[in-house]
Amino acid sequence: GNSVTQMEGPVTLSEEAFLTINCTYTATGYPSLFWYVQYPGEGLQLLLKATKADDKGSNKGFEATYRKETTSFHLEKGSVQVSDSAVYFCALSPNYGQNFVFGPGTRLSVLP
Amino acid sequence: ETGVTQSPTHLIKTRGQQVTLRCSSQSGHNTVSWYQQALGQGPQFIFQYYREEENGRGNFPPRFSGLQFPNYSSELNVNALELDDSALYLCASSLSATYEQYFGPGTRLTVT
């Protein structure tokens, strides 16, 4: 079956540090890959996405590249801010937009 | 443009009871998906409705059922509530079945 694995949290960083949150997936075929963010007290928001191998999704300084050979979609940001503190979810959809499978989430805390 | 709204915000029910959760999709969206998010976990796909028809279902028992109305709002019904049904229930709407999803803030259900 389809599944998503993320690095365990919580992750605590100082402001302006480099961020990597690892995500690997198991799926048949060519799923679409997503990163969602959940800020405290809010619903899930799409952060970025990639729909085919070697695509790079980017938004708000965050980036992730769809690596089919390593079945990975790691999230990176060069310089985090306190406002980036949130829970980050990696997800896949085997048929774009449907039947989403989410990872368990990684909580990020950024300290000033 | 009004986003996705859900009601109620919080709900407490007793084991064995039935519950109905409601979701109003974003204007112009004809597809609604429902997810269950247990504490500390990622959302799990329950089912999706597209133009009033069920269009995909996750690994949930038949006591989880839904409806989508002509205005594309939706209900999630859960019968014979169990303690493990305690979770945040998220609704997401999209322009069509294969487009980006926009999530509501969720309904927190507690079963005692």
PDB file of C-alpha atoms in Angstrom:
ATOM      1  CA  GLY A   1       0.000   0.000   0.000  1.00  0.00           C
ATOM      2  CA  ASN A   2       0.898   3.654  -0.126  1.00  0.00           C
ATOM      3  CA  SER A   3       2.672   5.193   2.851  1.00  0.00           C
ATOM      4  CA  VAL A   4       4.683   8.232   3.896  1.00  0.00           C
ATOM      5  CA  THR A   5       7.449   8.355   6.472  1.00  0.00           C
ATOM      6  CA  GLN A   6       8.749  11.566   8.016  1.00  0.00           C
ATOM      7  CA  MET A   7      11.551  12.326  10.418  1.00  0.00           C
ATOM      8  CA  GLU A   8      10.465  12.330  14.014  1.00  0.00           C
ATOM      9  CA  GLY A   9      10.058  15.642  15.757  1.00  0.00           C
ATOM     10  CA  PRO A  10      10.052  17.915  17.428  1.00  0.00           C
ATOM     11  CA  VAL A  11      12.723  19.850  15.597  1.00  0.00           C
ATOM     12  CA  THR A  12      14.019  22.923  17.401  1.00  0.00           C
ATOM     13  CA  LEU A  13      16.149  25.466  15.545  1.00  0.00           C
ATOM     14  CA  SER A  14      17.437  28.957  16.103  1.00  0.00           C
ATOM     15  CA  GLU A  15      16.264  31.731  13.819  1.00  0.00           C
ATOM     16  CA  GLU A  16      18.178  31.848  10.495  1.00  0.00           C
ATOM     17  CA  ALA A  17      19.262  28.200  10.783  1.00  0.00           C
ATOM     18  CA  PHE A  18      19.017  25.793   7.850  1.00  0.00           C
ATOM     19  CA  LEU A  19      16.051  23.430   7.886  1.00  0.00           C
ATOM     20  CA  THR A  20      15.708  19.938   6.474  1.00  0.00           C
ATOM     21  CA  ILE A  21      12.733  17.696   7.174  1.00  0.00           C
ATOM     22  CA  ASN A  22      13.112  14.278   5.606  1.00  0.00           C
ATOM     23  CA  CYS A  23      10.244  12.545   3.853  1.00  0.00           C
ATOM     24  CA  THR A  24      10.247   9.216   2.048  1.00  0.00           C
ATOM     25  CA  TYR A  25       7.337   7.442   0.468  1.00  0.00           C
ATOM     26  CA  THR A  26       6.155   4.072  -0.770  1.00  0.00           C
ATOM     27  CA  ALA A  27       3.742   4.011  -3.671  1.00  0.00           C
ATOM     28  CA  THR A  28       2.999   2.223  -6.880  1.00  0.00           C
ATOM     29  CA  GLY A  29       3.219   4.250 -10.040  1.00  0.00           C
ATOM     30  CA  TYR A  30       3.946   7.956 -10.003  1.00  0.00           C
ATOM     31  CA  PRO A  31       2.193   9.746  -7.173  1.00  0.00           C
ATOM     32  CA  SER A  32       1.983  13.488  -6.728  1.00  0.00           C
ATOM     33  CA  LEU A  33       3.841  14.729  -3.643  1.00  0.00           C
ATOM     34  CA  PHE A  34       2.924  17.545  -1.280  1.00  0.00           C
ATOM     35  CA  TRP A  35       4.018  19.398   1.805  1.00  0.00           C
ATOM     36  CA  TYR A  36       1.287  20.844   4.009  1.00  0.00           C
ATOM     37  CA  VAL A  37       1.757  23.121   7.016  1.00  0.00           C
ATOM     38  CA  GLN A  38      -0.487  23.464  10.044  1.00  0.00           C
ATOM     39  CA  TYR A  39       0.030  26.597  12.113  1.00  0.00           C
ATOM     40  CA  PRO A  40      -1.220  26.586  15.720  1.00  0.00           C
ATOM     41  CA  GLY A  41      -5.016  26.752  15.823  1.00  0.00           C
ATOM     42  CA  GLU A  42      -5.381  26.728  12.042  1.00  0.00           C
ATOM     43  CA  GLY A  43      -6.269  24.241   9.316  1.00  0.00           C
ATOM     44  CA  LEU A  44      -3.864  22.588   6.921  1.00  0.00           C
ATOM     45  CA  GLN A  45      -2.406  24.772   4.181  1.00  0.00           C
ATOM     46  CA  LEU A  46      -0.696  23.576   1.051  1.00  0.00           C
ATOM     47  CA  LEU A  47       2.943  24.707   1.184  1.00  0.00           C
ATOM     48  CA  LEU A  48       4.256  23.223  -2.058  1.00  0.00           C
ATOM     49  CA  LYS A  49       3.799  20.336  -4.443  1.00  0.00           C
ATOM     50  CA  ALA A  50       5.459  18.335  -7.233  1.00  0.00           C
ATOM     51  CA  THR A  51       3.646  16.133  -9.681  1.00  0.00           C
ATOM     52  CA  LYS A  52       6.453  14.279 -11.466  1.00  0.00           C
ATOM     53  CA  ALA A  53      10.008  13.091 -10.953  1.00  0.00           C
ATOM     54  CA  ASP A  54      12.685  15.815 -10.709  1.00  0.00           C
ATOM     55  CA  ASP A  55      10.075  18.548 -10.259  1.00  0.00           C
ATOM     56  CA  LYS A  56      10.972  21.101  -7.602  1.00  0.00           C
ATOM     57  CA  GLY A  57       8.179  22.656  -5.592  1.00  0.00           C
ATOM     58  CA  SER A  58       8.866  25.974  -3.882  1.00  0.00           C
ATOM     59  CA  ASN A  59       6.986  28.535  -1.831  1.00  0.00           C
ATOM     60  CA  LYS A  60       7.820  31.079   0.893  1.00  0.00           C
ATOM     61  CA  GLY A  61      11.504  30.119   0.781  1.00  0.00           C
ATOM     62  CA  PHE A  62      10.759  26.402   1.214  1.00  0.00           C
ATOM     63  CA  GLU A  63      11.807  23.901  -1.451  1.00  0.00           C
ATOM     64  CA  ALA A  64      11.426  20.176  -2.069  1.00  0.00           C
ATOM     65  CA  THR A  65      12.520  18.052  -5.040  1.00  0.00           C
ATOM     66  CA  TYR A  66      10.690  14.911  -6.174  1.00  0.00           C
ATOM     67  CA  ARG A  67      13.386  12.200  -6.219  1.00  0.00           C
ATOM     68  CA  LYS A  68      12.022   9.022  -7.715  1.00  0.00           C
ATOM     69  CA  GLU A  69      15.288   7.103  -7.424  1.00  0.00           C
ATOM     70  CA  THR A  70      15.360   7.581  -3.650  1.00  0.00           C
ATOM     71  CA  THR A  71      11.553   7.879  -3.234  1.00  0.00           C
ATOM     72  CA  SER A  72      12.078  11.074  -1.284  1.00  0.00           C
ATOM     73  CA  PHE A  73      10.671  14.595  -1.065  1.00  0.00           C
ATOM     74  CA  HIS A  74      12.724  16.348   1.603  1.00  0.00           C
ATOM     75  CA  LEU A  75      11.671  19.833   2.698  1.00  0.00           C
ATOM     76  CA  GLU A  76      14.380  22.501   2.983  1.00  0.00           C
ATOM     77  CA  LYS A  77      14.647  26.162   3.854  1.00  0.00           C
ATOM     78  CA  GLY A  78      17.842  28.154   3.975  1.00  0.00           C
ATOM     79  CA  SER A  79      16.969  30.478   6.846  1.00  0.00           C
ATOM     80  CA  VAL A  80      14.021  29.781   9.134  1.00  0.00           C
ATOM     81  CA  GLN A  81      12.045  32.416  10.989  1.00  0.00           C
ATOM     82  CA  VAL A  82      10.089  32.258  14.239  1.00  0.00           C
ATOM     83  CA  SER A  83       6.909  32.495  12.160  1.00  0.00           C
ATOM     84  CA  ASP A  84       7.780  29.140  10.516  1.00  0.00           C
ATOM     85  CA  SER A  85       7.007  27.349  13.782  1.00  0.00           C
ATOM     86  CA  ALA A  86       4.289  24.852  12.860  1.00  0.00           C
ATOM     87  CA  VAL A  87       3.647  21.184  12.110  1.00  0.00           C
ATOM     88  CA  TYR A  88       4.721  20.069   8.641  1.00  0.00           C
ATOM     89  CA  PHE A  89       3.081  17.126   6.867  1.00  0.00           C
ATOM     90  CA  CYS A  90       4.419  15.286   3.855  1.00  0.00           C
ATOM     91  CA  ALA A  91       1.708  13.685   1.724  1.00  0.00           C
ATOM     92  CA  LEU A  92       1.174  11.800  -1.498  1.00  0.00           C
ATOM     93  CA  SER A  93      -1.745  11.313  -3.843  1.00  0.00           C
ATOM     94  CA  PRO A  94      -1.616   8.296  -6.162  1.00  0.00           C
ATOM     95  CA  ASN A  95      -4.084  10.048  -8.477  1.00  0.00           C
ATOM     96  CA  TYR A  96      -3.551  13.787  -8.186  1.00  0.00           C
ATOM     97  CA  GLY A  97      -5.960  15.345  -5.742  1.00  0.00           C
ATOM     98  CA  GLN A  98      -7.499  12.107  -4.539  1.00  0.00           C
ATOM     99  CA  ASN A  99      -6.925   9.507  -1.856  1.00  0.00           C
ATOM    100  CA  PHE A 100      -4.282  11.486  -0.021  1.00  0.00           C
ATOM    101  CA  VAL A 101      -1.898   9.653   2.313  1.00  0.00           C
ATOM    102  CA  PHE A 102      -0.276  11.854   4.959  1.00  0.00           C
ATOM    103  CA  GLY A 103       2.805  11.306   7.052  1.00  0.00           C
ATOM    104  CA  PRO A 104       2.610  11.694  10.857  1.00  0.00           C
ATOM    105  CA  GLY A 105       3.851  15.289  10.795  1.00  0.00           C
ATOM    106  CA  THR A 106       6.985  16.971  12.120  1.00  0.00           C
ATOM    107  CA  ARG A 107       6.680  19.764  14.652  1.00  0.00           C
ATOM    108  CA  LEU A 108       9.130  22.623  14.088  1.00  0.00           C
ATOM    109  CA  SER A 109       9.900  25.193  16.753  1.00  0.00           C
ATOM    110  CA  VAL A 110      12.074  28.155  15.811  1.00  0.00           C
ATOM    111  CA  LEU A 111      13.583  30.139  18.685  1.00  0.00           C
ATOM    112  CA  PRO A 112      14.486  33.823  18.405  1.00  0.00           C
TER     113      PRO A 112
ATOM    114  CA  GLU B   1     -14.038  34.647  -1.299  1.00  0.00           C
ATOM    115  CA  THR B   2     -15.254  32.546   1.638  1.00  0.00           C
ATOM    116  CA  GLY B   3     -13.016  29.678   2.638  1.00  0.00           C
ATOM    117  CA  VAL B   4     -13.981  26.235   3.839  1.00  0.00           C
ATOM    118  CA  THR B   5     -16.042  26.329   7.017  1.00  0.00           C
ATOM    119  CA  GLN B   6     -16.945  23.523   9.385  1.00  0.00           C
ATOM    120  CA  SER B   7     -19.430  23.172  12.200  1.00  0.00           C
ATOM    121  CA  PRO B   8     -19.500  22.667  15.040  1.00  0.00           C
ATOM    122  CA  THR B   9     -16.027  23.592  16.275  1.00  0.00           C
ATOM    123  CA  HIS B  10     -16.107  21.190  19.172  1.00  0.00           C
ATOM    124  CA  LEU B  11     -18.407  18.321  20.081  1.00  0.00           C
ATOM    125  CA  ILE B  12     -18.638  15.847  22.952  1.00  0.00           C
ATOM    126  CA  LYS B  13     -20.566  12.611  22.485  1.00  0.00           C
ATOM    127  CA  THR B  14     -21.057   9.391  24.381  1.00  0.00           C
ATOM    128  CA  ARG B  15     -19.996   5.976  23.097  1.00  0.00           C
ATOM    129  CA  GLY B  16     -22.748   4.423  20.991  1.00  0.00           C
ATOM    130  CA  GLN B  17     -24.273   7.731  19.937  1.00  0.00           C
ATOM    131  CA  GLN B  18     -24.425   9.129  16.412  1.00  0.00           C
ATOM    132  CA  VAL B  19     -22.911  12.402  15.206  1.00  0.00           C
ATOM    133  CA  THR B  20     -23.220  14.633  12.133  1.00  0.00           C
ATOM    134  CA  LEU B  21     -20.483  17.048  11.137  1.00  0.00           C
ATOM    135  CA  ARG B  22     -20.979  19.727   8.512  1.00  0.00           C
ATOM    136  CA  CYS B  23     -18.776  21.360   5.924  1.00  0.00           C
ATOM    137  CA  SER B  24     -19.354  24.268   3.569  1.00  0.00           C
ATOM    138  CA  SER B  25     -17.009  24.184   0.626  1.00  0.00           C
ATOM    139  CA  GLN B  26     -15.237  27.153  -0.868  1.00  0.00           C
ATOM    140  CA  SER B  27     -17.231  29.017  -3.500  1.00  0.00           C
ATOM    141  CA  GLY B  28     -17.110  27.266  -6.874  1.00  0.00           C
ATOM    142  CA  HIS B  29     -15.709  24.008  -5.501  1.00  0.00           C
ATOM    143  CA  ASN B  30     -17.618  20.824  -6.388  1.00  0.00           C
ATOM    144  CA  THR B  31     -15.475  18.283  -4.541  1.00  0.00           C
ATOM    145  CA  VAL B  32     -15.267  17.650  -0.812  1.00  0.00           C
ATOM    146  CA  SER B  33     -12.953  15.253   1.026  1.00  0.00           C
ATOM    147  CA  TRP B  34     -13.112  14.242   4.679  1.00  0.00           C
ATOM    148  CA  TYR B  35     -10.178  13.276   6.897  1.00  0.00           C
ATOM    149  CA  GLN B  36      -9.740  12.019  10.456  1.00  0.00           C
ATOM    150  CA  GLN B  37      -6.729  13.353  12.353  1.00  0.00           C
ATOM    151  CA  ALA B  38      -6.011  11.626  15.640  1.00  0.00           C
ATOM    152  CA  LEU B  39      -3.919  13.516  18.161  1.00  0.00           C
ATOM    153  CA  GLY B  40      -0.278  13.665  17.111  1.00  0.00           C
ATOM    154  CA  GLN B  41      -0.892  11.927  13.797  1.00  0.00           C
ATOM    155  CA  GLY B  42      -1.383  12.891  10.201  1.00  0.00           C
ATOM    156  CA  PRO B  43      -4.828  13.099   8.638  1.00  0.00           C
ATOM    157  CA  GLN B  44      -6.319   9.858   7.321  1.00  0.00           C
ATOM    158  CA  PHE B  45      -8.524   9.943   4.232  1.00  0.00           C
ATOM    159  CA  ILE B  46     -12.120   8.896   4.935  1.00  0.00           C
ATOM    160  CA  PHE B  47     -13.863   9.570   1.611  1.00  0.00           C
ATOM    161  CA  GLN B  48     -14.376  12.091  -1.159  1.00  0.00           C
ATOM    162  CA  TYR B  49     -17.568  13.383  -2.780  1.00  0.00           C
ATOM    163  CA  TYR B  50     -17.634  14.777  -6.291  1.00  0.00           C
ATOM    164  CA  ARG B  51     -20.850  16.286  -7.589  1.00  0.00           C
ATOM    165  CA  GLU B  52     -22.925  14.506  -4.930  1.00  0.00           C
ATOM    166  CA  GLU B  53     -21.448  11.035  -5.578  1.00  0.00           C
ATOM    167  CA  GLU B  54     -18.879   9.180  -3.475  1.00  0.00           C
ATOM    168  CA  ASN B  55     -15.641   9.268  -5.455  1.00  0.00           C
ATOM    169  CA  GLY B  56     -13.180   7.275  -3.382  1.00  0.00           C
ATOM    170  CA  ARG B  57     -13.048   5.869   0.124  1.00  0.00           C
ATOM    171  CA  GLY B  58     -10.290   5.116   2.599  1.00  0.00           C
ATOM    172  CA  ASN B  59     -10.072   2.264   5.060  1.00  0.00           C
ATOM    173  CA  PHE B  60     -12.990   3.243   7.288  1.00  0.00           C
ATOM    174  CA  PRO B  61     -15.971   1.066   8.281  1.00  0.00           C
ATOM    175  CA  PRO B  62     -19.479   1.618   6.860  1.00  0.00           C
ATOM    176  CA  ARG B  63     -20.620   3.387  10.030  1.00  0.00           C
ATOM    177  CA  PHE B  64     -18.748   6.375   8.558  1.00  0.00           C
ATOM    178  CA  SER B  65     -21.012   7.757   5.866  1.00  0.00           C
ATOM    179  CA  GLY B  66     -21.443  11.013   4.059  1.00  0.00           C
ATOM    180  CA  LEU B  67     -23.580  13.182   1.862  1.00  0.00           C
ATOM    181  CA  GLN B  68     -22.975  16.007  -0.536  1.00  0.00           C
ATOM    182  CA  PHE B  69     -25.770  18.413  -1.329  1.00  0.00           C
ATOM    183  CA  PRO B  70     -26.598  20.243  -4.588  1.00  0.00           C
ATOM    184  CA  ASN B  71     -24.825  23.357  -3.251  1.00  0.00           C
ATOM    185  CA  TYR B  72     -21.762  21.099  -2.700  1.00  0.00           C
ATOM    186  CA  SER B  73     -21.813  21.403   1.069  1.00  0.00           C
ATOM    187  CA  SER B  74     -21.298  18.097   2.815  1.00  0.00           C
ATOM    188  CA  GLU B  75     -22.027  16.071   5.936  1.00  0.00           C
ATOM    189  CA  LEU B  76     -20.050  13.358   7.658  1.00  0.00           C
ATOM    190  CA  ASN B  77     -22.124  10.964   9.749  1.00  0.00           C
ATOM    191  CA  VAL B  78     -20.670   8.527  12.227  1.00  0.00           C
ATOM    192  CA  ASN B  79     -22.897   5.912  13.845  1.00  0.00           C
ATOM    193  CA  ALA B  80     -22.266   3.809  16.941  1.00  0.00           C
ATOM    194  CA  LEU B  81     -19.449   6.062  18.148  1.00  0.00           C
ATOM    195  CA  GLU B  82     -16.395   4.419  19.668  1.00  0.00           C
ATOM    196  CA  LEU B  83     -13.778   5.948  21.946  1.00  0.00           C
ATOM    197  CA  ASP B  84     -11.211   5.706  19.118  1.00  0.00           C
ATOM    198  CA  ASP B  85     -13.362   8.009  16.996  1.00  0.00           C
ATOM    199  CA  SER B  86     -12.154  10.907  19.144  1.00  0.00           C
ATOM    200  CA  ALA B  87     -10.186  13.064  16.713  1.00  0.00           C
ATOM    201  CA  LEU B  88     -10.090  16.246  14.667  1.00  0.00           C
ATOM    202  CA  TYR B  89     -12.247  15.827  11.559  1.00  0.00           C
ATOM    203  CA  LEU B  90     -11.079  17.867   8.602  1.00  0.00           C
ATOM    204  CA  CYS B  91     -12.973  18.765   5.490  1.00  0.00           C
ATOM    205  CA  ALA B  92     -11.249  19.908   2.311  1.00  0.00           C
ATOM    206  CA  SER B  93     -12.803  21.260  -0.856  1.00  0.00           C
ATOM    207  CA  SER B  94     -11.377  21.542  -4.346  1.00  0.00           C
ATOM    208  CA  LEU B  95     -12.355  22.925  -7.707  1.00  0.00           C
ATOM    209  CA  SER B  96     -12.608  19.400  -9.059  1.00  0.00           C
ATOM    210  CA  ALA B  97     -11.569  15.915  -8.028  1.00  0.00           C
ATOM    211  CA  THR B  98      -7.998  16.389  -9.233  1.00  0.00           C
ATOM    212  CA  TYR B  99      -7.308  19.919  -8.093  1.00  0.00           C
ATOM    213  CA  GLU B 100      -5.642  21.432  -5.039  1.00  0.00           C
ATOM    214  CA  GLN B 101      -7.514  20.952  -1.772  1.00  0.00           C
ATOM    215  CA  TYR B 102      -8.329  23.746   0.662  1.00  0.00           C
ATOM    216  CA  PHE B 103      -8.828  22.626   4.245  1.00  0.00           C
ATOM    217  CA  GLY B 104     -11.243  23.866   6.856  1.00  0.00           C
ATOM    218  CA  PRO B 105     -10.247  24.395  10.493  1.00  0.00           C
ATOM    219  CA  GLY B 106     -11.785  21.091  11.584  1.00  0.00           C
ATOM    220  CA  THR B 107     -14.259  19.798  14.138  1.00  0.00           C
ATOM    221  CA  ARG B 108     -12.840  18.385  17.352  1.00  0.00           C
ATOM    222  CA  LEU B 109     -14.909  15.336  18.375  1.00  0.00           C
ATOM    223  CA  THR B 110     -14.496  13.818  21.820  1.00  0.00           C
ATOM    224  CA  VAL B 111     -16.186  10.495  22.585  1.00  0.00           C
ATOM    225  CA  THR B 112     -16.522   9.582  26.259  1.00  0.00           C
TER     226      THR B 112
END
